[in-house]
């Protein structure tokens, strides 16, 4: 963790002030954000709730043009997942992710470590101090549950990027130097990340991967109990509630191959969130109140970051956006069956009656003396022409359907998995049927649907890692992640990253290593 940020209340309380008391100039003048003590923030549950809102703001806070909260990390992930391209170098933002150089770390990869630990640090302050806040027990329980959920989510994200997948047979382990090596290992012997559960200025070495997962599960179990005892209803979808916590739990359980838990949590997380209609599917993915969005970030005019924003990187039609200079593209193989052979991991793509075909427009570019086709994305567009306003989805019901279907199939419940998959699929493709005969067939279809459905939402890179680690499940694993493939309009072409490659593990920033001498660097 960046030690200079631990115990700093600038990020925590600074956001508290802007979210709840920014109009009270006397309060601002009397208590500068760099001097407000923790006890003042947590005198009441109102102050503690403002601290939670501060974490919500971190989720989309813009600090640079490749560092605008979680959406920037999601974009990096998809650019490294093989299904997102760009038609030219343009402004140069996110090209390092595209070339797999962010793992070194560079660009957004360098930013990511501090982003997640900022969330953990702020959550730790809330968890430690909420018990003494004046207010109702219901409010204290709900606020603590949100903080625990955020901490669990942040640690899960960290180990997804700074280690191979939980069920990989080879993992990064301590070597004879300060650099880790990849070797056969279990989560109990593999490296996780430094584990902090309370505010501190003392740096810690990396915990084991199992210790981090134990903390994640413990936090989520406690959060679910507290949400239940609280009974509070969240104000809006930017807040974490019990269903969001269950959705996070479903993701974690699926990665750990606890398929019974994953299916249950996913089913309960999606309850009351109907799948999107055709109109909603093709409406621009920009409004948090869309029916199946379970959790998201509201990005309004004040919070958009303008050019330093997700929508600037995605909406090719937005005047002045980075995407207008560097078109964000979807795989040609998503649309053209003639190009299926170029993608051995995912042969069958959007059917002719699949509504999601409306997520891109066919175009072409002159490259190496010949015209080559590409599909400019239309899935994400701004709410209003010539603005940079567009909300961002953090969790949708469709993801939960796909987790449930996979988890059921992995347990051997193929008919039940087909039922769940068909319920989802027919909302995307009216002619869709799910009559898969084997566990492997269902799981492969779920993986295909995840690539089609969740494109651009930050799952591509970590999904590829997880799908390479399917030992002892009876499912054919993914043989590698492809990026810059020949049919993409990309600068680097036909490059494969194999399972257990060091390129699948992000390197810890030098700023952390310099301050934390006990922290082991990942394999180079």
Coordinates of C-alpha atoms in Angstrom, one line a residue:
X1 CA 0.0 0.0 0.0
X2 CA 1.1 3.6 -0.6
X3 CA 2.1 4.4 3.0
X4 CA 1.8 8.1 2.5
X5 CA -1.9 7.6 1.9
X6 CA -2.6 5.5 4.9
X7 CA -4.2 7.5 7.7
X8 CA -4.6 10.5 5.3
X9 CA -8.1 11.8 5.5
X10 CA -7.8 14.0 2.5
X11 CA -9.3 11.5 0.1
X12 CA -11.9 10.4 2.7
X13 CA -13.0 13.7 4.2
X14 CA -12.3 15.8 1.2
X15 CA -15.0 13.9 -0.6
X16 CA -17.2 13.9 2.5
X17 CA -17.2 17.7 2.4
X18 CA -18.0 17.9 -1.3
X19 CA -20.8 15.4 -1.1
X20 CA -22.6 16.6 2.0
X21 CA -21.5 20.0 3.3
X22 CA -19.8 21.7 0.3
X23 CA -22.2 24.6 0.7
X24 CA -21.3 25.3 4.3
X25 CA -18.4 27.6 3.7
X26 CA -17.9 28.3 7.5
X27 CA -17.4 24.6 8.1
X28 CA -14.8 24.4 5.2
X29 CA -13.0 27.5 6.5
X30 CA -12.9 26.3 10.1
X31 CA -11.8 22.7 9.3
X32 CA -9.6 22.4 6.2
X33 CA -9.8 19.0 4.6
X34 CA -6.2 18.1 5.4
X35 CA -6.8 18.7 9.1
X36 CA -10.2 17.3 9.9
X37 CA -9.7 14.5 12.5
X38 CA -11.3 11.1 12.2
X39 CA -13.4 11.6 15.3
X40 CA -15.1 14.6 13.8
X41 CA -16.2 12.7 10.6
X42 CA -17.5 9.8 12.6
X43 CA -19.4 11.7 15.3
X44 CA -22.7 10.8 13.6
X45 CA -23.9 8.2 11.1
X46 CA -24.6 11.2 8.8
X47 CA -20.9 11.9 8.7
X48 CA -20.1 8.2 8.3
X49 CA -22.6 8.0 5.4
X50 CA -20.8 10.9 3.8
X51 CA -17.6 8.9 4.1
X52 CA -19.3 6.0 2.2
X53 CA -20.4 8.5 -0.4
X54 CA -16.7 9.5 -0.6
X55 CA -15.8 6.0 -1.7
X56 CA -18.6 6.1 -4.3
X57 CA -16.9 9.2 -5.7
X58 CA -13.5 7.5 -5.8
X59 CA -15.0 5.0 -8.1
X60 CA -15.2 7.5 -11.0
X61 CA -12.7 10.2 -9.8
X62 CA -10.6 11.5 -12.7
X63 CA -6.9 12.2 -12.0
X64 CA -5.6 11.8 -15.6
X65 CA -6.7 10.9 -19.1
X66 CA -6.0 7.2 -18.5
X67 CA -7.0 7.3 -14.8
X68 CA -10.6 8.0 -14.2
X69 CA -11.6 5.6 -11.6
X70 CA -12.9 2.1 -12.1
X71 CA -14.1 2.7 -15.7
X72 CA -10.4 3.3 -16.8
X73 CA -9.4 -0.1 -15.3
X74 CA -12.4 -1.7 -17.0
X75 CA -11.3 -0.2 -20.3
X76 CA -7.7 -1.4 -19.8
X77 CA -9.0 -4.9 -19.0
X78 CA -11.0 -5.2 -22.2
X79 CA -8.2 -3.9 -24.3
X80 CA -6.1 -6.7 -22.9
X81 CA -8.8 -9.3 -23.4
X82 CA -8.7 -9.8 -27.2
X83 CA -12.1 -8.6 -28.2
X84 CA -11.6 -4.8 -28.2
X85 CA -9.5 -2.9 -30.7
X86 CA -8.7 0.5 -31.9
X87 CA -8.2 1.6 -35.5
X88 CA -5.2 3.9 -35.0
X89 CA -2.9 5.1 -32.3
X90 CA -4.7 8.5 -32.1
X91 CA -3.9 10.4 -29.0
X92 CA -2.0 7.5 -27.6
X93 CA -4.0 7.0 -24.4
X94 CA -4.4 3.3 -23.5
X95 CA -2.1 2.2 -26.2
X96 CA 0.2 0.7 -23.5
X97 CA -2.7 -1.4 -22.3
X98 CA -3.3 -2.4 -25.9
X99 CA 0.3 -3.6 -26.3
X100 CA 0.2 -5.4 -22.9
X101 CA 2.7 -3.0 -21.5
X102 CA 0.5 -1.8 -18.6
X103 CA 1.5 -5.0 -16.7
X104 CA 5.0 -3.6 -16.3
X105 CA 3.4 -1.3 -14.9
X106 CA 2.7 1.7 -17.1
X107 CA -0.3 4.0 -17.6
X108 CA -3.5 2.7 -16.0
X109 CA -1.6 -0.4 -14.7
X110 CA 0.5 1.9 -12.5
X111 CA -2.6 3.8 -11.3
X112 CA -4.6 0.7 -10.4
X113 CA -2.7 -0.3 -7.3
X114 CA -3.2 3.0 -5.5
X115 CA -6.8 3.2 -6.7
X116 CA -7.9 0.0 -4.9
X117 CA -5.8 0.6 -1.8
X118 CA -7.4 4.1 -1.5
X119 CA -10.8 2.3 -1.4
X120 CA -9.5 -0.2 1.2
X121 CA -8.0 2.5 3.3
X122 CA -11.1 4.6 3.4
X123 CA -13.2 1.4 4.1
X124 CA -10.9 0.6 7.0
X125 CA -11.5 4.0 8.6
X126 CA -15.2 3.5 8.4
X127 CA -15.2 -0.1 9.7
X128 CA -13.0 0.9 12.6
X129 CA -15.0 4.0 13.7
X130 CA -18.6 3.4 12.8
X131 CA -19.5 1.7 16.1
X132 CA -19.1 5.1 18.0
X133 CA -21.2 7.1 15.5
X134 CA -24.3 8.7 16.9
X135 CA -27.4 7.4 15.1
X136 CA -29.6 4.3 14.7
X137 CA -28.1 0.8 14.9
X138 CA -29.8 0.1 11.5
X139 CA -27.7 2.9 9.9
X140 CA -24.5 1.8 11.6
X141 CA -25.0 -1.7 10.4
X142 CA -25.8 -0.7 6.8
X143 CA -22.9 1.7 6.6
X144 CA -20.4 -0.9 7.9
X145 CA -21.9 -3.5 5.5
X146 CA -21.2 -1.2 2.6
X147 CA -17.6 -0.6 3.8
X148 CA -17.0 -4.3 4.2
X149 CA -18.4 -5.0 0.7
X150 CA -16.2 -2.3 -0.8
X151 CA -13.1 -3.8 0.9
X152 CA -13.9 -7.3 -0.2
X153 CA -14.5 -6.0 -3.8
X154 CA -11.2 -4.1 -3.8
X155 CA -9.1 -7.0 -2.5
X156 CA -10.8 -9.4 -5.1
X157 CA -9.9 -7.0 -7.9
X158 CA -6.3 -6.7 -6.7
X159 CA -5.7 -10.5 -6.5
X160 CA -7.3 -10.9 -9.9
X161 CA -4.7 -8.6 -11.5
X162 CA -1.6 -9.2 -9.3
X163 CA -1.8 -13.0 -9.3
X164 CA -2.9 -15.8 -11.6
X165 CA -6.5 -17.1 -11.0
X166 CA -7.2 -18.8 -7.7
X167 CA -7.5 -22.3 -9.2
X168 CA -4.4 -22.1 -11.4
X169 CA -2.1 -25.1 -10.9
X170 CA 0.9 -22.7 -11.2
X171 CA 0.9 -19.4 -9.3
X172 CA 3.4 -16.7 -8.4
X173 CA 5.4 -17.7 -5.3
X174 CA 8.3 -16.2 -3.4
X175 CA 11.7 -16.9 -5.0
X176 CA 15.2 -16.6 -3.8
X177 CA 15.4 -12.9 -4.6
X178 CA 12.9 -10.1 -4.3
X179 CA 11.2 -11.3 -7.4
X180 CA 8.5 -14.0 -7.4
X181 CA 8.6 -17.0 -9.7
X182 CA 5.8 -18.9 -11.3
X183 CA 5.7 -22.5 -10.0
X184 CA 3.3 -25.3 -9.1
X185 CA 1.6 -24.0 -5.9
X186 CA -1.6 -23.8 -4.0
X187 CA -3.3 -20.6 -2.7
X188 CA -1.9 -21.3 0.7
X189 CA 1.6 -21.0 -0.6
X190 CA 1.1 -18.4 -3.3
X191 CA 1.5 -14.7 -3.0
X192 CA -1.5 -12.5 -2.5
X193 CA -1.3 -8.8 -1.8
X194 CA -0.5 -6.8 1.4
X195 CA -3.5 -7.3 3.6
X196 CA -4.7 -4.3 5.7
X197 CA -7.9 -4.5 7.8
X198 CA -7.4 -1.3 9.9
X199 CA -5.7 2.1 9.3
X200 CA -2.0 1.9 9.9
X201 CA 1.3 3.5 8.8
X202 CA 3.2 0.2 9.0
X203 CA 3.8 -1.5 5.7
X204 CA 3.1 -5.2 5.4
X205 CA 4.5 -7.9 3.2
X206 CA 2.3 -9.8 0.8
X207 CA -0.2 -12.1 2.5
X208 CA -0.8 -15.5 0.9
X209 CA -3.5 -15.7 -1.7
X210 CA -5.6 -17.9 0.6
X211 CA -5.4 -15.4 3.4
X212 CA -6.6 -12.6 1.1
X213 CA -9.5 -14.8 -0.1
X214 CA -10.3 -15.7 3.5
X215 CA -10.6 -12.0 4.3
X216 CA -12.8 -11.4 1.2
X217 CA -15.2 -14.2 2.2
X218 CA -15.2 -13.1 5.8
X219 CA -16.0 -9.5 4.9
X220 CA -18.8 -10.6 2.6
X221 CA -20.3 -13.0 5.1
X222 CA -20.3 -10.2 7.8
X223 CA -21.7 -7.7 5.3
X224 CA -24.7 -9.9 4.4
X225 CA -25.5 -10.4 8.1
X226 CA -25.3 -6.6 8.7
X227 CA -27.4 -5.8 5.7
X228 CA -30.1 -8.2 6.9
X229 CA -30.1 -6.8 10.5
X230 CA -30.2 -3.3 9.2
X231 CA -33.2 -3.6 7.0
X232 CA -32.4 -0.2 5.3
X233 CA -33.2 0.4 1.7
X234 CA -30.5 2.1 -0.3
X235 CA -31.1 5.5 -1.7
X236 CA -30.0 4.8 -5.3
X237 CA -28.0 2.3 -7.3
X238 CA -24.6 3.9 -6.6
X239 CA -25.0 2.5 -3.0
X240 CA -24.1 -1.1 -2.2
X241 CA -27.0 -3.1 -0.8
X242 CA -27.4 -6.8 0.0
X243 CA -28.0 -7.7 -3.6
X244 CA -24.8 -6.0 -4.8
X245 CA -22.9 -7.8 -2.0
X246 CA -24.4 -11.1 -3.2
X247 CA -23.3 -10.3 -6.7
X248 CA -19.8 -9.7 -5.6
X249 CA -19.9 -12.9 -3.6
X250 CA -21.1 -14.8 -6.7
X251 CA -18.1 -13.5 -8.6
X252 CA -15.7 -14.6 -5.9
X253 CA -17.3 -18.0 -5.4
X254 CA -17.2 -18.7 -9.1
X255 CA -13.5 -17.9 -9.2
X256 CA -12.9 -20.2 -6.2
X257 CA -15.0 -22.9 -7.9
X258 CA -17.5 -22.9 -5.0
X259 CA -20.2 -23.5 -7.6
X260 CA -23.1 -24.1 -5.1
X261 CA -22.5 -20.8 -3.5
X262 CA -21.9 -19.0 -6.8
X263 CA -25.3 -20.2 -8.2
X264 CA -27.2 -19.2 -5.0
X265 CA -25.6 -15.8 -4.7
X266 CA -26.1 -15.0 -8.4
X267 CA -29.7 -16.0 -8.4
X268 CA -30.5 -13.9 -5.3
X269 CA -28.5 -10.9 -6.6
X270 CA -30.5 -10.6 -9.8
X271 CA -34.0 -10.9 -8.1
X272 CA -36.1 -7.9 -9.0
X273 CA -33.9 -6.7 -11.9
X274 CA -35.6 -7.7 -15.2
X275 CA -33.3 -8.2 -18.2
X276 CA -33.1 -5.4 -20.6
X277 CA -35.4 -5.0 -23.6
X278 CA -34.2 -4.5 -27.1
X279 CA -34.7 -0.8 -26.8
X280 CA -32.7 -0.7 -23.6
X281 CA -30.0 -2.9 -25.1
X282 CA -29.4 -0.5 -27.9
X283 CA -30.0 2.7 -26.0
X284 CA -26.4 3.6 -25.3
X285 CA -25.6 1.9 -21.9
X286 CA -25.5 5.2 -20.2
X287 CA -28.3 5.4 -17.6
X288 CA -28.1 3.8 -14.2
X289 CA -31.9 3.5 -13.8
X290 CA -31.9 0.9 -16.7
X291 CA -33.9 -2.1 -15.5
X292 CA -31.2 -4.7 -15.1
X293 CA -28.5 -2.5 -13.7
X294 CA -27.9 -3.6 -10.1
X295 CA -25.0 -1.3 -9.3
X296 CA -23.4 1.6 -11.1
X297 CA -21.8 5.0 -11.1
X298 CA -23.7 8.2 -12.0
X299 CA -21.6 10.4 -14.2
X300 CA -23.2 13.9 -14.5
X301 CA -21.9 17.1 -15.9
X302 CA -19.9 18.0 -12.8
X303 CA -18.3 14.5 -12.5
X304 CA -17.7 13.6 -16.1
X305 CA -14.0 14.4 -16.3
X306 CA -14.8 15.7 -19.9
X307 CA -12.0 14.3 -22.0
X308 CA -10.6 12.2 -19.1
X309 CA -13.6 9.9 -19.0
X310 CA -14.8 6.5 -20.2
X311 CA -17.3 7.9 -22.6
X312 CA -14.6 10.1 -24.2
X313 CA -12.6 6.9 -24.9
X314 CA -15.6 5.0 -26.2
X315 CA -18.1 7.2 -28.1
X316 CA -16.7 7.4 -31.6
X317 CA -19.4 10.0 -32.6
X318 CA -18.8 12.4 -29.8
X319 CA -17.1 15.6 -31.1
X320 CA -13.7 16.2 -29.5
X321 CA -13.6 12.8 -27.7
X322 CA -10.5 10.7 -27.8
X323 CA -12.6 8.0 -29.5
X324 CA -13.2 10.3 -32.4
X325 CA -9.5 10.2 -33.0
X326 CA -9.0 6.5 -32.1
X327 CA -12.0 4.5 -32.9
X328 CA -12.9 1.8 -30.3
X329 CA -13.7 -1.3 -32.2
X330 CA -15.3 -4.7 -31.6
X331 CA -14.0 -7.9 -33.0
X332 CA -14.9 -8.6 -36.7
X333 CA -15.5 -12.2 -35.6
X334 CA -18.3 -11.0 -33.4
X335 CA -20.3 -10.3 -36.6
X336 CA -18.8 -12.1 -39.6
X337 CA -18.9 -15.9 -39.6
X338 CA -16.3 -15.9 -42.4
X339 CA -13.8 -14.6 -39.8
X340 CA -14.6 -17.2 -37.2
X341 CA -11.4 -19.2 -37.9
X342 CA -9.4 -16.3 -36.7
X343 CA -10.7 -16.8 -33.2
X344 CA -10.2 -20.4 -31.9
X345 CA -11.5 -19.5 -28.5
X346 CA -15.0 -18.4 -29.6
X347 CA -16.3 -19.7 -32.9
X348 CA -20.0 -18.9 -32.9
X349 CA -20.8 -15.2 -32.6
X350 CA -23.8 -12.9 -32.8
X351 CA -26.7 -14.6 -34.7
X352 CA -28.5 -12.6 -37.4
X353 CA -31.4 -11.9 -35.1
X354 CA -29.3 -10.9 -32.1
X355 CA -30.1 -7.5 -30.9
X356 CA -26.5 -6.9 -29.9
X357 CA -25.5 -6.7 -33.5
X358 CA -26.6 -3.1 -33.1
X359 CA -23.7 -2.5 -30.8
X360 CA -21.4 -1.7 -33.7
X361 CA -21.3 -0.2 -37.2
X362 CA -19.2 -1.8 -40.0
X363 CA -16.5 0.4 -41.4
X364 CA -13.2 -0.1 -43.1
X365 CA -9.7 1.4 -43.1
X366 CA -6.8 1.3 -45.6
X367 CA -4.0 -0.7 -44.0
X368 CA -0.9 -2.2 -45.6
X369 CA -2.1 -1.4 -49.1
X370 CA -5.6 -3.0 -48.7
X371 CA -8.9 -2.1 -47.2
X372 CA -9.7 -4.1 -44.0
X373 CA -13.1 -4.1 -42.2
X374 CA -13.7 -3.2 -38.6
X375 CA -16.7 -2.6 -36.5
X376 CA -16.9 0.7 -34.6
X377 CA -18.6 0.2 -31.3
X378 CA -22.0 1.8 -30.6
X379 CA -22.7 0.0 -27.3
X380 CA -21.6 3.0 -25.2
X381 CA -22.7 6.4 -26.2
X382 CA -23.3 9.7 -24.4
X383 CA -26.7 10.4 -22.9
X384 CA -27.0 13.7 -24.8
X385 CA -25.3 14.7 -28.0
X386 CA -22.1 16.8 -27.5
X387 CA -21.9 16.1 -23.8
X388 CA -19.7 13.8 -21.8
X389 CA -22.5 12.5 -19.6
X390 CA -22.9 8.8 -19.4
X391 CA -23.4 6.5 -16.3
X392 CA -21.3 3.4 -16.0
X393 CA -22.5 -0.1 -15.1
X394 CA -20.7 -1.9 -12.3
X395 CA -23.1 -5.0 -12.1
X396 CA -26.0 -6.1 -14.2
X397 CA -28.5 -8.9 -13.9
X398 CA -27.3 -10.5 -17.2
X399 CA -23.9 -11.2 -15.6
X400 CA -25.7 -12.9 -12.7
X401 CA -27.7 -15.1 -15.1
X402 CA -24.5 -16.2 -16.7
X403 CA -22.7 -16.9 -13.4
X404 CA -25.7 -19.0 -12.3
X405 CA -25.9 -20.9 -15.5
X406 CA -22.2 -21.7 -15.4
X407 CA -22.2 -22.6 -11.7
X408 CA -25.2 -25.0 -12.3
X409 CA -23.5 -26.6 -15.2
X410 CA -20.2 -27.0 -13.3
X411 CA -22.2 -28.9 -10.6
X412 CA -23.6 -31.2 -13.3
X413 CA -27.1 -29.7 -13.3
X414 CA -27.1 -29.3 -17.1
X415 CA -30.9 -29.1 -17.6
X416 CA -31.3 -26.4 -14.9
X417 CA -28.3 -24.5 -16.5
X418 CA -30.0 -24.7 -19.9
X419 CA -33.2 -23.2 -18.4
X420 CA -31.3 -20.2 -16.9
X421 CA -29.3 -19.7 -20.1
X422 CA -32.4 -19.8 -22.3
X423 CA -34.1 -17.3 -20.0
X424 CA -31.2 -14.9 -20.6
X425 CA -30.6 -15.7 -24.3
X426 CA -34.0 -15.2 -25.6
X427 CA -33.9 -11.5 -24.5
X428 CA -30.9 -11.0 -26.7
X429 CA -31.8 -13.2 -29.6
X430 CA -35.5 -14.1 -30.1
X431 CA -34.7 -17.5 -31.7
X432 CA -32.2 -18.5 -29.0
X433 CA -32.5 -22.0 -27.6
X434 CA -30.4 -23.7 -25.0
X435 CA -30.4 -27.5 -25.4
X436 CA -26.8 -28.2 -24.6
X437 CA -26.2 -31.9 -23.7
X438 CA -23.0 -31.7 -21.6
X439 CA -21.4 -29.6 -18.8
X440 CA -18.6 -28.6 -21.1
X441 CA -21.0 -27.4 -23.8
X442 CA -23.0 -25.3 -21.4
X443 CA -19.9 -23.7 -19.9
X444 CA -18.3 -23.0 -23.3
X445 CA -21.6 -21.2 -24.3
X446 CA -21.6 -19.2 -21.1
X447 CA -18.0 -18.1 -21.8
X448 CA -19.0 -17.1 -25.3
X449 CA -22.0 -15.2 -24.0
X450 CA -19.9 -13.4 -21.4
X451 CA -17.6 -12.1 -24.2
X452 CA -20.5 -11.0 -26.3
X453 CA -22.7 -9.5 -23.5
X454 CA -20.1 -7.9 -21.1
X455 CA -17.9 -6.4 -23.8
X456 CA -16.5 -3.1 -22.6
X457 CA -17.5 -3.6 -19.0
X458 CA -14.1 -4.7 -17.7
X459 CA -14.3 -8.5 -17.6
X460 CA -12.3 -9.7 -20.6
X461 CA -8.8 -9.9 -19.1
X462 CA -9.8 -11.5 -15.8
X463 CA -12.3 -13.8 -17.5
X464 CA -9.6 -15.1 -19.8
X465 CA -7.3 -15.8 -16.8
X466 CA -10.1 -17.7 -15.0
X467 CA -11.0 -19.7 -18.0
X468 CA -7.5 -20.9 -18.4
X469 CA -7.6 -22.4 -14.8
X470 CA -10.3 -25.1 -15.1
X471 CA -8.2 -28.1 -13.9
X472 CA -10.3 -30.9 -12.5
X473 CA -13.6 -29.5 -13.6
X474 CA -14.1 -31.5 -16.7
X475 CA -14.3 -28.3 -18.8
X476 CA -11.9 -27.6 -21.7
X477 CA -9.9 -24.6 -20.6
X478 CA -9.0 -21.6 -22.8
X479 CA -5.6 -22.1 -24.4
X480 CA -4.6 -18.5 -24.0
X481 CA -5.7 -14.9 -24.5
X482 CA -5.3 -13.4 -28.0
X483 CA -4.8 -9.7 -28.5
X484 CA -4.0 -7.7 -31.6
X485 CA -5.5 -10.5 -33.7
X486 CA -5.2 -10.3 -37.5
X487 CA -8.8 -9.3 -38.1
X488 CA -8.6 -6.4 -35.5
X489 CA -7.5 -3.1 -36.7
X490 CA -4.6 -3.1 -34.3
X491 CA -0.9 -2.1 -34.2
X492 CA 0.3 -5.4 -32.8
X493 CA -1.2 -8.5 -34.4
X494 CA -1.6 -12.2 -33.8
X495 CA -0.1 -12.2 -30.4
X496 CA -1.0 -14.9 -27.8
X497 CA -0.4 -14.9 -24.1
X498 CA -0.3 -18.4 -22.8
X499 CA -1.7 -19.7 -19.5
X500 CA 0.7 -19.1 -16.5
X501 CA 2.6 -16.4 -18.4
X502 CA 4.1 -13.7 -16.4
X503 CA 2.3 -11.3 -18.8
X504 CA -0.9 -12.2 -17.0
X505 CA 0.3 -10.8 -13.7
X506 CA 0.6 -7.1 -13.2
X507 CA 3.8 -5.9 -11.7
X508 CA 3.7 -3.9 -8.4
X509 CA 4.5 -0.2 -8.9
X510 CA 8.0 0.9 -7.9
X511 CA 6.6 3.5 -5.6
X512 CA 5.2 0.7 -3.4
X513 CA 8.4 -1.4 -3.5
X514 CA 10.4 1.6 -2.5
X515 CA 8.3 2.3 0.5
X516 CA 7.5 -1.3 1.4
X517 CA 10.8 -3.3 1.6
X518 CA 9.0 -6.5 2.5
X519 CA 6.9 -6.5 -0.6
X520 CA 8.0 -9.1 -3.2
X521 CA 7.7 -8.1 -6.9
X522 CA 5.9 -10.3 -9.3
X523 CA 7.8 -12.2 -12.0
X524 CA 9.2 -10.0 -14.8

